[in-house]
Amino acid sequence: GAGVSQSPSNKVTEKGKDVELRCDPISGHTALYWYRQRLGQGLEFLIYFQGNSAPDKSGLPSDRFSAERTGESVSTLTIQRTQQEDSAVYLCASSLSPRGFNEQFFGPGTRLTVL
Amino acid sequence: DQQVKQNSPSLSVQEGRISILNCDYTNSMFDYFLWYKKYPAEGPTFLISISSIKDKNEDGRFTVFLNKSAKHLSLHIVPSQPGDSAVYFCAASAGSNYKLTFGKGTLLTVNP
């Protein structure tokens, strides 16, 4: 498929465990974004990648959250020592470039449930 | 502090009638506004946008109106179709900033 893909689609974990969420952006898109949507809320910006570097990590809620991107392609968002408040849908998006307006294409999201 | 507000969590309209979705913002630095549509279990998809230098942008059945003095925008869908039933998110950005600030969304239901 040509769209943004994310895996897993659903993840249930126990409090205190680490989780890794994966995003495969559209080929050729240099910019990649992670958002989080908690129940009843809008999408919250987490982090942005331009190529493999992350110039803006301002949305990461705590140092338990980290992300990396390799090969200007796949990105992983890691949450260490998960807490119940981390339960949310984690959405990844990509765009051709972050400059000016370039439409962000979203993946279907990973629904994370922390028990 | 919510910078983009969608005060109606839901809206129900009859097929063929107009749907009007509203959005208010507080940050005067926002100069680009977007509407995204989201079906269950799918990611949001871009619908239509407007720059602050305009007050109206039209694309087929969808029109977005921007009132800068009121810091208000609205999305009009005419005529509404059952397939339009989805959650609609308003989003905004400042300058060429990639960072989108989203509202909480409005669930639109179009009844046949």
Coordinates of C-alpha atoms in Angstrom, one line a residue:
Chain A
G1 CA 0.0 0.0 0.0
A2 CA 1.1 3.6 -0.5
G3 CA -0.2 5.0 2.8
V4 CA 1.3 5.4 6.2
S5 CA 1.2 2.1 8.1
Q6 CA 1.5 1.5 11.8
S7 CA 2.0 -1.6 13.9
P8 CA 0.7 -3.1 16.0
S9 CA -2.9 -1.9 15.5
N10 CA -3.7 -2.8 19.1
K11 CA -1.4 -3.3 22.1
V12 CA -2.4 -4.3 25.6
T13 CA 0.3 -4.2 28.2
E14 CA 0.7 -4.2 32.0
K15 CA 1.7 -1.2 33.9
G16 CA 5.5 -0.9 34.2
K17 CA 6.3 -2.7 30.9
D18 CA 8.0 -1.1 28.0
V19 CA 6.3 -0.9 24.6
E20 CA 7.5 -0.1 21.1
L21 CA 5.2 1.3 18.4
R22 CA 6.2 1.3 14.8
C23 CA 5.5 3.7 11.9
D24 CA 6.2 3.2 8.2
P25 CA 5.7 6.5 6.4
I26 CA 5.0 7.1 2.8
S27 CA 8.1 6.5 0.7
G28 CA 9.9 9.8 0.0
H29 CA 8.3 11.8 2.8
T30 CA 11.0 13.5 4.7
A31 CA 8.9 14.7 7.6
L32 CA 7.4 12.3 10.2
Y33 CA 5.2 13.2 13.1
W34 CA 3.9 11.4 16.2
Y35 CA 0.6 12.4 17.8
R36 CA -1.4 11.0 20.7
Q37 CA -5.1 11.0 21.1
R38 CA -6.5 10.3 24.5
L39 CA -10.1 9.4 25.0
G40 CA -12.4 12.4 24.3
Q41 CA -9.4 14.6 23.4
G42 CA -8.0 16.1 20.3
L43 CA -4.7 15.0 18.8
E44 CA -1.6 16.1 20.8
F45 CA 1.7 16.6 19.0
L46 CA 4.5 14.5 20.5
I47 CA 7.5 14.7 18.2
Y48 CA 8.6 15.6 14.7
F49 CA 11.4 14.2 12.5
Q50 CA 13.1 15.9 9.6
G51 CA 15.0 13.0 8.0
N52 CA 16.5 11.1 10.9
S53 CA 16.8 13.9 13.3
A54 CA 14.2 15.2 15.7
P55 CA 14.4 19.0 15.9
D56 CA 11.3 19.2 18.0
K57 CA 10.6 16.8 20.9
S58 CA 8.6 19.4 22.8
G59 CA 5.4 17.3 22.9
L60 CA 6.9 14.3 24.6
P61 CA 5.1 14.1 28.0
S62 CA 8.0 12.7 30.0
D63 CA 11.4 11.1 29.7
R64 CA 9.8 7.7 29.6
F65 CA 8.9 8.6 26.0
S66 CA 11.5 8.4 23.2
A67 CA 11.5 8.0 19.5
E68 CA 13.9 7.4 16.7
R69 CA 13.9 7.2 13.0
T70 CA 16.3 5.3 10.7
G71 CA 17.0 5.4 7.0
E72 CA 14.7 8.4 6.7
S73 CA 12.0 5.8 6.8
V74 CA 10.6 3.8 9.7
S75 CA 10.2 5.3 13.1
T76 CA 9.7 3.7 16.5
L77 CA 8.1 5.4 19.5
T78 CA 9.1 3.7 22.8
I79 CA 7.4 4.1 26.1
Q80 CA 9.2 2.8 29.1
R81 CA 7.6 1.8 32.3
T82 CA 4.1 2.4 31.0
Q83 CA 1.5 4.0 33.2
Q84 CA -2.3 3.9 32.9
E85 CA -2.4 7.5 31.7
D86 CA -0.3 6.4 28.6
S87 CA -3.4 4.6 27.3
A88 CA -4.3 6.4 24.1
V89 CA -4.3 6.0 20.3
Y90 CA -0.8 6.9 19.0
L91 CA -0.9 8.3 15.5
C92 CA 1.9 8.7 13.1
A93 CA 1.8 11.1 10.1
S94 CA 4.2 11.9 7.3
S95 CA 4.6 14.7 4.8
L96 CA 6.8 15.6 1.9
S97 CA 8.4 18.5 3.7
P98 CA 7.7 20.4 6.9
R99 CA 8.1 23.7 5.2
G100 CA 5.1 25.7 4.2
F101 CA 2.0 23.7 4.1
N102 CA 2.4 20.1 3.2
E103 CA -0.5 17.9 3.9
Q104 CA 0.2 15.4 6.7
F105 CA -1.0 11.9 5.9
F106 CA -2.0 9.9 8.9
G107 CA -1.7 6.2 9.6
P108 CA -4.5 4.2 11.3
G109 CA -2.9 4.5 14.7
T110 CA -2.0 2.1 17.4
R111 CA -4.4 1.7 20.3
L112 CA -2.4 1.3 23.5
T113 CA -4.1 0.0 26.6
V114 CA -2.2 -0.1 29.9
L115 CA -3.8 -2.2 32.5
Chain B
D1 CA -5.2 25.7 27.7
Q2 CA -7.0 24.7 24.6
Q3 CA -6.0 26.8 21.7
V4 CA -8.4 25.2 19.2
K5 CA -11.9 24.6 20.4
Q6 CA -14.8 22.6 18.9
N7 CA -17.6 23.2 21.3
S8 CA -20.1 20.8 19.8
P9 CA -19.2 17.2 20.4
S10 CA -21.8 16.0 18.0
L11 CA -24.1 17.1 15.2
S12 CA -26.9 15.3 13.5
V13 CA -28.4 16.4 10.2
Q14 CA -30.7 14.9 7.5
E15 CA -29.3 13.8 4.2
G16 CA -29.5 16.6 1.7
R17 CA -29.4 19.3 4.2
I18 CA -26.5 21.6 5.2
S19 CA -24.0 20.5 7.9
I20 CA -22.2 23.4 9.7
L21 CA -19.3 22.5 11.9
N22 CA -17.7 25.2 14.0
C23 CA -14.3 25.9 15.4
D24 CA -12.9 28.7 17.5
Y25 CA -9.2 29.5 18.2
T26 CA -7.4 31.7 20.7
N27 CA -3.9 31.9 19.3
S28 CA -3.6 35.0 17.0
M29 CA -0.4 33.6 15.5
F30 CA -2.4 30.8 13.8
D31 CA -2.5 31.6 10.1
Y32 CA -3.3 28.3 8.5
F33 CA -6.4 26.2 9.3
L34 CA -7.3 22.7 8.2
W35 CA -10.2 20.3 8.6
Y36 CA -9.6 16.6 8.9
K37 CA -12.2 13.9 8.7
K38 CA -11.8 10.6 10.6
Y39 CA -13.7 7.3 10.3
P40 CA -13.5 4.7 13.1
A41 CA -10.3 2.7 13.1
E42 CA -8.7 4.9 10.5
G43 CA -6.3 7.8 10.7
P44 CA -7.6 11.4 10.0
T45 CA -7.6 12.4 6.3
F46 CA -7.2 15.9 5.1
L47 CA -10.3 17.5 3.8
I48 CA -9.9 21.2 3.1
S49 CA -7.7 24.1 4.4
I50 CA -7.7 27.9 4.4
S51 CA -5.0 30.5 4.7
S52 CA -5.6 33.5 6.9
I53 CA -5.3 35.8 3.8
K54 CA -8.6 34.4 2.6
D55 CA -12.0 34.3 4.2
K56 CA -13.5 31.5 2.1
N57 CA -12.3 28.3 0.4
E58 CA -14.5 26.0 -1.6
D59 CA -14.0 22.4 -2.8
G60 CA -17.0 20.7 -4.2
R61 CA -19.5 20.2 -1.4
F62 CA -17.2 21.5 1.2
T63 CA -16.6 25.2 2.0
V64 CA -14.6 26.6 4.9
F65 CA -15.2 30.1 6.1
L66 CA -12.7 32.1 8.2
N67 CA -13.6 35.1 10.4
K68 CA -10.3 36.4 11.7
S69 CA -11.7 39.1 13.8
A70 CA -13.9 36.6 15.7
K71 CA -11.2 33.9 15.6
H72 CA -13.8 31.6 14.2
L73 CA -14.0 29.2 11.3
S74 CA -16.7 26.9 10.0
L75 CA -17.0 24.0 7.6
H76 CA -20.1 23.8 5.5
I77 CA -21.1 20.6 3.8
V78 CA -23.8 20.9 1.2
P79 CA -25.6 18.6 0.5
S80 CA -24.8 16.3 3.3
Q81 CA -24.6 12.6 2.5
P82 CA -24.6 9.5 4.8
G83 CA -21.0 8.8 3.9
D84 CA -20.1 12.1 5.4
S85 CA -20.8 10.7 8.9
A86 CA -17.4 10.8 10.7
V87 CA -15.5 12.8 13.3
Y88 CA -14.3 16.2 12.0
F89 CA -11.3 17.8 13.5
C90 CA -10.3 21.4 13.1
A91 CA -6.6 22.1 13.2
A92 CA -4.4 25.2 13.0
S93 CA -0.7 26.0 12.5
A94 CA 1.4 29.2 12.9
G95 CA 3.6 30.4 10.1
S96 CA 5.2 27.6 8.3
N97 CA 5.3 25.7 11.5
Y98 CA 4.6 22.0 10.9
K99 CA 3.1 21.6 14.3
L100 CA -0.7 21.2 14.0
T101 CA -2.9 22.0 17.0
F102 CA -6.1 20.1 16.9
G103 CA -9.6 20.5 18.4
K104 CA -11.3 17.7 20.2
G105 CA -13.5 16.9 17.1
T106 CA -17.2 16.9 16.3
L107 CA -19.0 13.7 15.5
L108 CA -21.3 14.3 12.5
T109 CA -24.1 11.9 11.8
V110 CA -26.0 12.3 8.5
N111 CA -29.3 10.4 8.6
P112 CA -30.8 8.9 5.4

